[in-house]
mmCIF file of C-alpha atoms in Angstrom:
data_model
loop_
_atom_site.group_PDB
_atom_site.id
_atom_site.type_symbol
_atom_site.label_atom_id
_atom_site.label_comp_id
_atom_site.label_asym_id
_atom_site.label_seq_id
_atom_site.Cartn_x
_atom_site.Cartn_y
_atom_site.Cartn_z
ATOM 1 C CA UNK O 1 -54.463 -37.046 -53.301
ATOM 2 C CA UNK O 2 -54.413 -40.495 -52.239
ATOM 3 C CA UNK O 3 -52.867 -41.885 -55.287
ATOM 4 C CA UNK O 4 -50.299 -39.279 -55.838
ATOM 5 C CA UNK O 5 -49.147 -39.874 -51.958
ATOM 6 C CA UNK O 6 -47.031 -42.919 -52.821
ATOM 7 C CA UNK O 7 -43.494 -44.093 -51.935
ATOM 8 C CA UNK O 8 -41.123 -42.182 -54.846
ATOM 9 C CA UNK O 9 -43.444 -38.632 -54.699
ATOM 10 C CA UNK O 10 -42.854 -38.788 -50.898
ATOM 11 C CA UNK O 11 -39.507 -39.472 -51.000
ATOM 12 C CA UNK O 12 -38.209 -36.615 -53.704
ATOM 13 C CA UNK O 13 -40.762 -34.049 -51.904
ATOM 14 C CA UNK O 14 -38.798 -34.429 -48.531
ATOM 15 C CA UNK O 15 -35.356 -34.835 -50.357
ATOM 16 C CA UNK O 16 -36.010 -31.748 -52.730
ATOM 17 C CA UNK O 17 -37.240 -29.509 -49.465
ATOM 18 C CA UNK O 18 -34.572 -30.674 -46.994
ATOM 19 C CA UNK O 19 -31.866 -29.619 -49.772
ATOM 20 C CA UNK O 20 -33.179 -26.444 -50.194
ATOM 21 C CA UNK O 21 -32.316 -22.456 -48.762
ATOM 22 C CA UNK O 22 -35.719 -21.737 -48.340
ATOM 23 C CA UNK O 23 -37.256 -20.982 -44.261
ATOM 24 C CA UNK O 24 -39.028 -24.568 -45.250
ATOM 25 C CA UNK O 25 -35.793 -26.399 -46.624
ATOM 26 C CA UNK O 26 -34.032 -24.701 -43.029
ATOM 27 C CA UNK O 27 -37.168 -25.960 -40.947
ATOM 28 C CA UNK O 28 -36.787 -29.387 -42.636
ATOM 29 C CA UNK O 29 -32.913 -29.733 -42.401
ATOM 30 C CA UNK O 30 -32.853 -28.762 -38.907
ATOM 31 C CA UNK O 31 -35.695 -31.818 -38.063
ATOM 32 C CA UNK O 32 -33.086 -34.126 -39.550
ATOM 33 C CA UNK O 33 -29.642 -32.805 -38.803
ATOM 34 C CA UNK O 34 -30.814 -32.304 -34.967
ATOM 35 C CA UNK O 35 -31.040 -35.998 -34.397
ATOM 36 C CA UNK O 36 -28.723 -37.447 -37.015
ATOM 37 C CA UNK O 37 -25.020 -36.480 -37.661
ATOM 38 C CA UNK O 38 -25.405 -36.206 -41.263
ATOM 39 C CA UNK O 39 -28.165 -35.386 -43.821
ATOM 40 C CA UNK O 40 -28.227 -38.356 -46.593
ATOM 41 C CA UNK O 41 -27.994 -37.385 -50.391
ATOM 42 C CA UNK O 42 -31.537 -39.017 -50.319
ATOM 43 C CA UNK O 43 -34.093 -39.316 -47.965
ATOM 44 C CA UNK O 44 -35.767 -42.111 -47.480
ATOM 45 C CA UNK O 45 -39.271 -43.074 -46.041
ATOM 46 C CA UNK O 46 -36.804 -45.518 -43.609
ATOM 47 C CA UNK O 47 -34.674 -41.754 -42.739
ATOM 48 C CA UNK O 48 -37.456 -40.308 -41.604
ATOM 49 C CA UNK O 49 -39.371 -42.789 -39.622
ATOM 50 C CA UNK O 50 -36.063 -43.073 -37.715
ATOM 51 C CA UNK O 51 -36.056 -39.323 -37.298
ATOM 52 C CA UNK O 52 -39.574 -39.427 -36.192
ATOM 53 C CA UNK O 53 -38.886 -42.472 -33.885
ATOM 54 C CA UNK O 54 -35.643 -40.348 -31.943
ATOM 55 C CA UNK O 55 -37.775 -37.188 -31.660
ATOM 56 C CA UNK O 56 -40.793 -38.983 -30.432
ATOM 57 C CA UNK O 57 -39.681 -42.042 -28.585
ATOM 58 C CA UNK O 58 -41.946 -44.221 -30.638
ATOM 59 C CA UNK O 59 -43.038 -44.690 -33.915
ATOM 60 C CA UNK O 60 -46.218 -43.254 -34.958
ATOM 61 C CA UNK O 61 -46.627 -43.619 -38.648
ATOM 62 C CA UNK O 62 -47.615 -46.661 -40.753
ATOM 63 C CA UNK O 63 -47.287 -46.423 -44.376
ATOM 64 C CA UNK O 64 -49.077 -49.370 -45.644
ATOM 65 C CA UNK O 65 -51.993 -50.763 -43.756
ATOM 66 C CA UNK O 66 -53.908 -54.334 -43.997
ATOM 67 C CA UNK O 67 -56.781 -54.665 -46.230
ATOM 68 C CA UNK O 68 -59.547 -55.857 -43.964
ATOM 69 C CA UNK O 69 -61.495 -57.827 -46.387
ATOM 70 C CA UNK O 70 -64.823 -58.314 -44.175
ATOM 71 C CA UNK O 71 -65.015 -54.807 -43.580
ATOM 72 C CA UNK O 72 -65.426 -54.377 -47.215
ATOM 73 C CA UNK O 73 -67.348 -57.001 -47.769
ATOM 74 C CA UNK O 74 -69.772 -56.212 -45.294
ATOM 75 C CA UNK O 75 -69.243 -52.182 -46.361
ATOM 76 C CA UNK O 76 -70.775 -53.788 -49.818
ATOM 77 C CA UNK O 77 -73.243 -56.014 -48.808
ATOM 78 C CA UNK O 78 -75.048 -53.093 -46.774
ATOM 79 C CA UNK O 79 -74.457 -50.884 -49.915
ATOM 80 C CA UNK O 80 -75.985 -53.327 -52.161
ATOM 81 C CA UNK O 81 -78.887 -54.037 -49.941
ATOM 82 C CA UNK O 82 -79.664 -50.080 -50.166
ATOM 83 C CA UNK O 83 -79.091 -49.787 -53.373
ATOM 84 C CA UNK O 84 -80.410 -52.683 -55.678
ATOM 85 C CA UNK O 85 -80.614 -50.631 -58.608
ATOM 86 C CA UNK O 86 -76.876 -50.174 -58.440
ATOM 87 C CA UNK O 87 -75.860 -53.799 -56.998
ATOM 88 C CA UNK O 88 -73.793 -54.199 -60.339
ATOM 89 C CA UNK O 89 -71.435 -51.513 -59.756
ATOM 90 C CA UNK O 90 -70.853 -51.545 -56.391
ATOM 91 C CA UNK O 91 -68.278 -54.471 -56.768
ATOM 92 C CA UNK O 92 -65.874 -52.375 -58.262
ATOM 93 C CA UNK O 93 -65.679 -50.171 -54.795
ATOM 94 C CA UNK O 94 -62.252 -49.099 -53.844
ATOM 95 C CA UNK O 95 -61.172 -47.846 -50.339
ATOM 96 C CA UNK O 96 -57.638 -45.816 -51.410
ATOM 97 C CA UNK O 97 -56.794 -45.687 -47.664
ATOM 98 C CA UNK O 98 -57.223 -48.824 -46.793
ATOM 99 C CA UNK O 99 -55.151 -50.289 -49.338
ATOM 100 C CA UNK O 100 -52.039 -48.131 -47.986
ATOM 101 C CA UNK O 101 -50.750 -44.404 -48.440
ATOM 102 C CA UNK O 102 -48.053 -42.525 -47.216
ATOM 103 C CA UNK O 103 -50.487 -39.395 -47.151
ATOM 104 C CA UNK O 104 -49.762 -39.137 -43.444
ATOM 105 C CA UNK O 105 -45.785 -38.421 -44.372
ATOM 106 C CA UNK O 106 -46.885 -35.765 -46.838
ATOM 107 C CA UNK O 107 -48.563 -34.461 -43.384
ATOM 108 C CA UNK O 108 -45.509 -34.572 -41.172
ATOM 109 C CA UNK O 109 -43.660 -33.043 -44.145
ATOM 110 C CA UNK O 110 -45.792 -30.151 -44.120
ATOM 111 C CA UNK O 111 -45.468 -29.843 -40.302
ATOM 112 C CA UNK O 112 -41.357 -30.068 -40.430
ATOM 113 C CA UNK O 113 -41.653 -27.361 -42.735
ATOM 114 C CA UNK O 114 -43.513 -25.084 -41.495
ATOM 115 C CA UNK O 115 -46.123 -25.257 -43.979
ATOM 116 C CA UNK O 116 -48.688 -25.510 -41.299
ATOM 117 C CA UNK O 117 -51.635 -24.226 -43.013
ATOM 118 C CA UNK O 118 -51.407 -26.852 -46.004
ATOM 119 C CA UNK O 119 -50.353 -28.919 -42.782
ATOM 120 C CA UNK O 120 -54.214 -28.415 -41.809
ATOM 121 C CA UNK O 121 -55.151 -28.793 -45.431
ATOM 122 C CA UNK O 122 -54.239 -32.449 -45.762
ATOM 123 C CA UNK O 123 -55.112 -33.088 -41.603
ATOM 124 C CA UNK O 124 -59.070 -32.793 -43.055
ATOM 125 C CA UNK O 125 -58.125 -35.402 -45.826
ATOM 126 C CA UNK O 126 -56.404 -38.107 -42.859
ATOM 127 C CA UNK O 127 -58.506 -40.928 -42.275
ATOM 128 C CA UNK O 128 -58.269 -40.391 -38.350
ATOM 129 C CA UNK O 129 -58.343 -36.787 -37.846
ATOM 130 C CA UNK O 130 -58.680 -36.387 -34.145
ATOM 131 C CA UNK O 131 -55.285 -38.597 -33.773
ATOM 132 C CA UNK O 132 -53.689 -36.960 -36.593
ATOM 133 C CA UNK O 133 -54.725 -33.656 -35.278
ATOM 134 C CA UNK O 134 -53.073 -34.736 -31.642
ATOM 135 C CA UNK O 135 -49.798 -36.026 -33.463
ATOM 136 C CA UNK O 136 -49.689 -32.454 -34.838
ATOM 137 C CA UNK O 137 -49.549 -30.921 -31.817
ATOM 138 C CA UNK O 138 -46.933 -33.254 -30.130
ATOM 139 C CA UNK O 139 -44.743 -32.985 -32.955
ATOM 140 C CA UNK O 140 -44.645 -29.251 -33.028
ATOM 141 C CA UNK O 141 -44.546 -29.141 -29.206
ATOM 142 C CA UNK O 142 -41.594 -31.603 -29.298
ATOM 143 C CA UNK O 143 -39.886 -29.465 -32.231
ATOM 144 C CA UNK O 144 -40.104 -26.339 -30.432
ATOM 145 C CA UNK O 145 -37.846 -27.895 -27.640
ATOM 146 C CA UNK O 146 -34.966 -28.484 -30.068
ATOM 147 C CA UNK O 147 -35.099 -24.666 -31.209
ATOM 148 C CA UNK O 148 -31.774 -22.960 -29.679
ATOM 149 C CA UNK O 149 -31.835 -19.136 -28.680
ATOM 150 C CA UNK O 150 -29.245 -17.440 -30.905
ATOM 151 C CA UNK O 151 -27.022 -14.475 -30.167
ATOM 152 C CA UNK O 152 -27.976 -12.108 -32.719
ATOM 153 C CA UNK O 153 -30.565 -9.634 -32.036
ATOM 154 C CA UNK O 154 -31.796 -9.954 -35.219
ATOM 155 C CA UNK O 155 -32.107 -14.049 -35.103
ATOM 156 C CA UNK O 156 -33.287 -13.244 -31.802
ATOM 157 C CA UNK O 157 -36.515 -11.952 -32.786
ATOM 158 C CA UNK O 158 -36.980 -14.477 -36.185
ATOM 159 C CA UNK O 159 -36.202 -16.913 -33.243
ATOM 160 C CA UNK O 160 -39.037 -15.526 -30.710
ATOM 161 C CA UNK O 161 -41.612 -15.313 -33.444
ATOM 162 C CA UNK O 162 -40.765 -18.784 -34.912
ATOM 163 C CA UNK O 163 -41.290 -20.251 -31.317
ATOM 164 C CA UNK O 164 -44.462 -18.010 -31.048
ATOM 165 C CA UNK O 165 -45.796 -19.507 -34.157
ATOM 166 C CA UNK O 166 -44.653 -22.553 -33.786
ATOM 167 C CA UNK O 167 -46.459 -22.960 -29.911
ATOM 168 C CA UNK O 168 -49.511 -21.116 -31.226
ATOM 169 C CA UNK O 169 -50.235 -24.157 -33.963
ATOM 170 C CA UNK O 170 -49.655 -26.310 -31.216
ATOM 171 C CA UNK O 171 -52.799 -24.866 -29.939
ATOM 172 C CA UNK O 172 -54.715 -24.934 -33.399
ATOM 173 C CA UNK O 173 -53.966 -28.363 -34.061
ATOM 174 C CA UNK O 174 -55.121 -29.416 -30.166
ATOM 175 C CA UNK O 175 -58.353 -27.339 -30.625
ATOM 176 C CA UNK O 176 -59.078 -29.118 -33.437
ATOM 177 C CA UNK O 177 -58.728 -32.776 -31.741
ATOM 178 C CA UNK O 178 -60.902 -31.195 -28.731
ATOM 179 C CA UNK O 179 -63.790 -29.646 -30.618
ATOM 180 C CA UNK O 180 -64.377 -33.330 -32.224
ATOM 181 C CA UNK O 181 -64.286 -34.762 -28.773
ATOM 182 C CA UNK O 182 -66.569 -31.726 -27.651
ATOM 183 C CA UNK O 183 -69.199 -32.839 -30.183
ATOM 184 C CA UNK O 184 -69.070 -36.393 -30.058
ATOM 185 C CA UNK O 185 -69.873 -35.985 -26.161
ATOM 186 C CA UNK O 186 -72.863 -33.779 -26.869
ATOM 187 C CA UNK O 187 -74.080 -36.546 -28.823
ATOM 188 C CA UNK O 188 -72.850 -39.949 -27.302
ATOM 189 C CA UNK O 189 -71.130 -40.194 -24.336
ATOM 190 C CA UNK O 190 -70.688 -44.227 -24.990
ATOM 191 C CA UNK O 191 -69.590 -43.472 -28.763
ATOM 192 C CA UNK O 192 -66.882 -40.669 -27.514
ATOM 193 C CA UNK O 193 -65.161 -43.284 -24.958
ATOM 194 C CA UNK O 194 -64.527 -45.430 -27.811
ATOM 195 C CA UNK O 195 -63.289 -42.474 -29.712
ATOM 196 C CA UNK O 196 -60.875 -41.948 -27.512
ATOM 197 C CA UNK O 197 -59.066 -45.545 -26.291
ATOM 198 C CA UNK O 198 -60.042 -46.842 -30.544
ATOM 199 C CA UNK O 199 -56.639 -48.109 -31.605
ATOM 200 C CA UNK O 200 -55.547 -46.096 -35.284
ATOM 201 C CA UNK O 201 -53.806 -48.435 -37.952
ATOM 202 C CA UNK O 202 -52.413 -45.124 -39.701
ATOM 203 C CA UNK O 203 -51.157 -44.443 -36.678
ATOM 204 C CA UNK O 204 -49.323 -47.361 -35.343
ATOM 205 C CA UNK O 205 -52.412 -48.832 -33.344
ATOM 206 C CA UNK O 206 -52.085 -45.799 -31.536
ATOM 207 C CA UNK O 207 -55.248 -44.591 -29.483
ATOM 208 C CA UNK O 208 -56.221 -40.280 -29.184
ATOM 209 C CA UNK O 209 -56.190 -40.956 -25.461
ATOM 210 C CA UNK O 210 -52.588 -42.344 -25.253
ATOM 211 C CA UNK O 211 -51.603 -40.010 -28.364
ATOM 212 C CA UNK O 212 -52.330 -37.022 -26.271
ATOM 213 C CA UNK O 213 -50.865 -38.103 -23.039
ATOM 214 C CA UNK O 214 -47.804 -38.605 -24.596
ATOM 215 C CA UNK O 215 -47.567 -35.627 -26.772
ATOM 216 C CA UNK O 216 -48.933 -33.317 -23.250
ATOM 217 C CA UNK O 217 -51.904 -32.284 -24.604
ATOM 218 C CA UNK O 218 -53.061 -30.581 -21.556
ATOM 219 C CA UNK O 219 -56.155 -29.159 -23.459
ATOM 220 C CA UNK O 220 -57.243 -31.786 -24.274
ATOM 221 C CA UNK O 221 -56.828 -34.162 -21.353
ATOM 222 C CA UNK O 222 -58.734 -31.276 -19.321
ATOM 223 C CA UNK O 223 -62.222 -32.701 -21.413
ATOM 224 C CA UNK O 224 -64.646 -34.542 -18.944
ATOM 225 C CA UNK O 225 -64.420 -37.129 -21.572
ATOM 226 C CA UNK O 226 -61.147 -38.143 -20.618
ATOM 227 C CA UNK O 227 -61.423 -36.951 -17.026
ATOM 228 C CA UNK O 228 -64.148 -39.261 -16.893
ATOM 229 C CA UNK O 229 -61.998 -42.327 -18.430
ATOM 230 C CA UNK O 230 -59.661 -41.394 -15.961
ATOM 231 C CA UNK O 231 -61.943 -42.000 -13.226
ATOM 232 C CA UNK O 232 -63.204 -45.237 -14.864
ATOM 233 C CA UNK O 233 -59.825 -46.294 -14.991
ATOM 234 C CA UNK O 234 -59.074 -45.524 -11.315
ATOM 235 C CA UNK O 235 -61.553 -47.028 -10.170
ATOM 236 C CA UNK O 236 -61.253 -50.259 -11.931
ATOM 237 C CA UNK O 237 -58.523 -50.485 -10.773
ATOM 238 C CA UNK O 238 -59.235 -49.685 -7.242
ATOM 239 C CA UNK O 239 -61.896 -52.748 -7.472
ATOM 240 C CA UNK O 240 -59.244 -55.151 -8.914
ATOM 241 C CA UNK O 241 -56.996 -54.281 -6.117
ATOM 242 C CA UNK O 242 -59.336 -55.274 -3.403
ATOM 243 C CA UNK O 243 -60.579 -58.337 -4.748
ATOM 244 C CA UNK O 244 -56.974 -59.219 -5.471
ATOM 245 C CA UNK O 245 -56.225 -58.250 -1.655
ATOM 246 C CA UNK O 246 -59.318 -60.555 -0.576
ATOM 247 C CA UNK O 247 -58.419 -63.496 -2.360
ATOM 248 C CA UNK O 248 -55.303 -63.452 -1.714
ATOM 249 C CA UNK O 249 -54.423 -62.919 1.558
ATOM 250 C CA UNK O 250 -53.348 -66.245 2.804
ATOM 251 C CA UNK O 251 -54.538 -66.892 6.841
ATOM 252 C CA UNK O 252 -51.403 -66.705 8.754
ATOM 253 C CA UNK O 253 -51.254 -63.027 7.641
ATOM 254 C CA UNK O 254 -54.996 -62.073 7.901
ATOM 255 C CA UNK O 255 -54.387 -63.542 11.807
ATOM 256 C CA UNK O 256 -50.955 -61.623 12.106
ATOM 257 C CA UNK O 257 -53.010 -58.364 11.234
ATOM 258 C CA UNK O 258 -55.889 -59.012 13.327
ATOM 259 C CA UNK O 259 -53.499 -59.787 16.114
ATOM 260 C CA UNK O 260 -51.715 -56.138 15.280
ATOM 261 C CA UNK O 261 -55.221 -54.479 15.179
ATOM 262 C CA UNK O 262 -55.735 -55.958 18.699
ATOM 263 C CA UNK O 263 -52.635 -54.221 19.880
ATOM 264 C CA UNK O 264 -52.788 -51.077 18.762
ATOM 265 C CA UNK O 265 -56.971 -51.018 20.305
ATOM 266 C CA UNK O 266 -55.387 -52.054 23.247
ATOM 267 C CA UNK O 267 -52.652 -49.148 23.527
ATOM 268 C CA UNK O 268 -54.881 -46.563 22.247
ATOM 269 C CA UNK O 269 -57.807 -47.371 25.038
ATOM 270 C CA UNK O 270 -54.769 -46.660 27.786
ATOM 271 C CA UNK O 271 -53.794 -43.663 26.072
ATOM 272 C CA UNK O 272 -57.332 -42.280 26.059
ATOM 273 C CA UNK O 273 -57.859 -43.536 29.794
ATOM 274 C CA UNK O 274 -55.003 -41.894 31.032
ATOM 275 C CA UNK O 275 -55.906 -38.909 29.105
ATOM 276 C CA UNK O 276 -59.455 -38.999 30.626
ATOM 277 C CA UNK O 277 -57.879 -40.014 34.210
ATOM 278 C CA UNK O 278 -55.482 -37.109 34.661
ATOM 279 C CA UNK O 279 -58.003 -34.520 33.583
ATOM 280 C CA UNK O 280 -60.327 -35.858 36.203
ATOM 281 C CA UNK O 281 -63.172 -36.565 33.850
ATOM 282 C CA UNK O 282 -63.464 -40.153 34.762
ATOM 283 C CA UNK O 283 -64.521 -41.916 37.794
ATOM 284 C CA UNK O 284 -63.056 -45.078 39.394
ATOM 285 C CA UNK O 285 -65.837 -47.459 37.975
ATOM 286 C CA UNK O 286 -65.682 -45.973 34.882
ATOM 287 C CA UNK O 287 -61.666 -46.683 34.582
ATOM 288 C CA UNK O 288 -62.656 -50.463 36.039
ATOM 289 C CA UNK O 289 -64.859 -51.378 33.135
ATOM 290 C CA UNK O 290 -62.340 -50.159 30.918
ATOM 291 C CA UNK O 291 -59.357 -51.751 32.658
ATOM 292 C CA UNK O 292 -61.546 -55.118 32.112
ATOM 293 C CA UNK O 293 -62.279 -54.391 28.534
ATOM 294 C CA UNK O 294 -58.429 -54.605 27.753
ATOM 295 C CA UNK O 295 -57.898 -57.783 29.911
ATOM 296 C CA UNK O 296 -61.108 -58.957 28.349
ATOM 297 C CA UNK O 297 -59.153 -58.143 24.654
ATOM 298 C CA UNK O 298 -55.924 -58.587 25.510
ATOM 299 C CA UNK O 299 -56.866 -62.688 26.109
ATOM 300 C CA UNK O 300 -58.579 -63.296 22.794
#
């Protein structure tokens, strides 16, 4: 799959479909021709990351990614180490998607097009499946919005059922990002934080956690895992603020605050005396030692 994903395959699958009266060609032409004025005689891998970029604000999808050469290296060094018998061969190890594929447009085509159970097909066959799986979601969340209510009765109801279907993979596809999360938290809580804030390289060095804010993945962000990164987050920050405050607070200002703090002691102690006074609760000694107590603050 993997080899057949490349550039020209791509490109004729998504110019063939877009061209054609079929509910997947309609589905597909509707993606393109909602946020361009025209649909181009050919589409492009360019066309369509544009698309992508106006529907989702950013773009998500890297075609061709960097070979990182000491991963592999180390990959088969551990491999040979296991294996002596086979040391020979293992130099001859090839890692498809690292070298680059454009197997995660053949993903979003089936997702534009309604094909959403091939859509899940190829999700298993992604590199990064819980991010993929999240993408999913926000793009058919964000696709739904552009769907307009027609006035037939008849396109009416192809219209309800299309937004039906087209919410209820929204679901799927989220439900498949959270049970990963769900088991990689049963196992390793340490491992499933990583999971979650790990940038993706088929993804734009896009994380799951900031893939499923973005896309409002409700579901998902409900997990203690990321209610817990939440919390780590807050307070972090919380700790950063007040050593930040301590540090640098320069000494006119820390004085200028005491001084206010003094002030508003003072006023509140003759509110609460005269509180105390006029409901008869104190006696005069006890409103002497208090009157001293303010003259006693009010001089330092």
């Amino acid at each position: 799959m993997y080899e057949l994903a490349d550039l020209g395959t791509i490109e004729e699958l998504f110019t063939a479909e877009a061209h054609r009266n079929t509910v997947g060609g309609r589905s597909l032409r509707h993606f393109f021709t909602y946020y361009n004025q025209r649909l181009p005689t050919t589409i492009t891998v360019e066309f369509v990351d544009q698309t992508l970029k106006k529907m989702m604000g950013r773009k998500y999808l890297t075609s061709v990614t960097k070979v990182n050469n000491r991963r592999t290296r180390c990959i088969i060094r551990k491999v040979k180490e296991s294996i002596s018998c086979q040391a020979e061969d293992t130099d001859d190890l090839s890692f498809p998607h690292e070298k680059g594929n454009y197997l995660q447009y053949l993903y979003l085509w089936a997702l534009a097009s309604k094909r959403y159970e091939i859509a899940r097909y190829l999700l298993m066959m992604l590199t990064d499946i819980t991010v993929a799986a999240l993408f999913g979601a926000s793009f058919l969340r964000r696709k739904a919005r552009t769907l307009r209510s027609p006035s037939d009765i008849e396109e009416l109801q192809h219209y309800s059922l299309s937004l039906y279907i087209c919410h209820l993979y929204c679901r799927v596809f989220e439900d498949i990002a959270l049970s990963i999360v769900k088991q990689c938290y049963g196992n390793n809580v340490k491992s499933t934080m990583q999971l979650l804030i790990m940038e993706r390289r088929t993804f734009n060095q896009v994380s799951c956690f900031v893939m499923a804010a973005e896309g409002d993945c409700k579901h998902f962000m409900e997990h203690q895992a990321c209610q817990e990164y939440l919390d780590r987050i807050w307070a972090h920050t919380l700790i950063l603020r007040t050593a930040s405050w301590k540090s640098r607070l320069p000494v006119p200002l820390l004085l200028s605050r005491i001084g206010e703090f003094r002030i508003y002691f003072v006023v509140l102690l003759k509110i609460i005396n005269s509180l105390m006074v006029c409901s008869g609760l104190l006696v005069n000694g006890t409103v002497r030692s208090n009157v001293r107590l303010l003259k006693t603050i009010g001089r330092h």
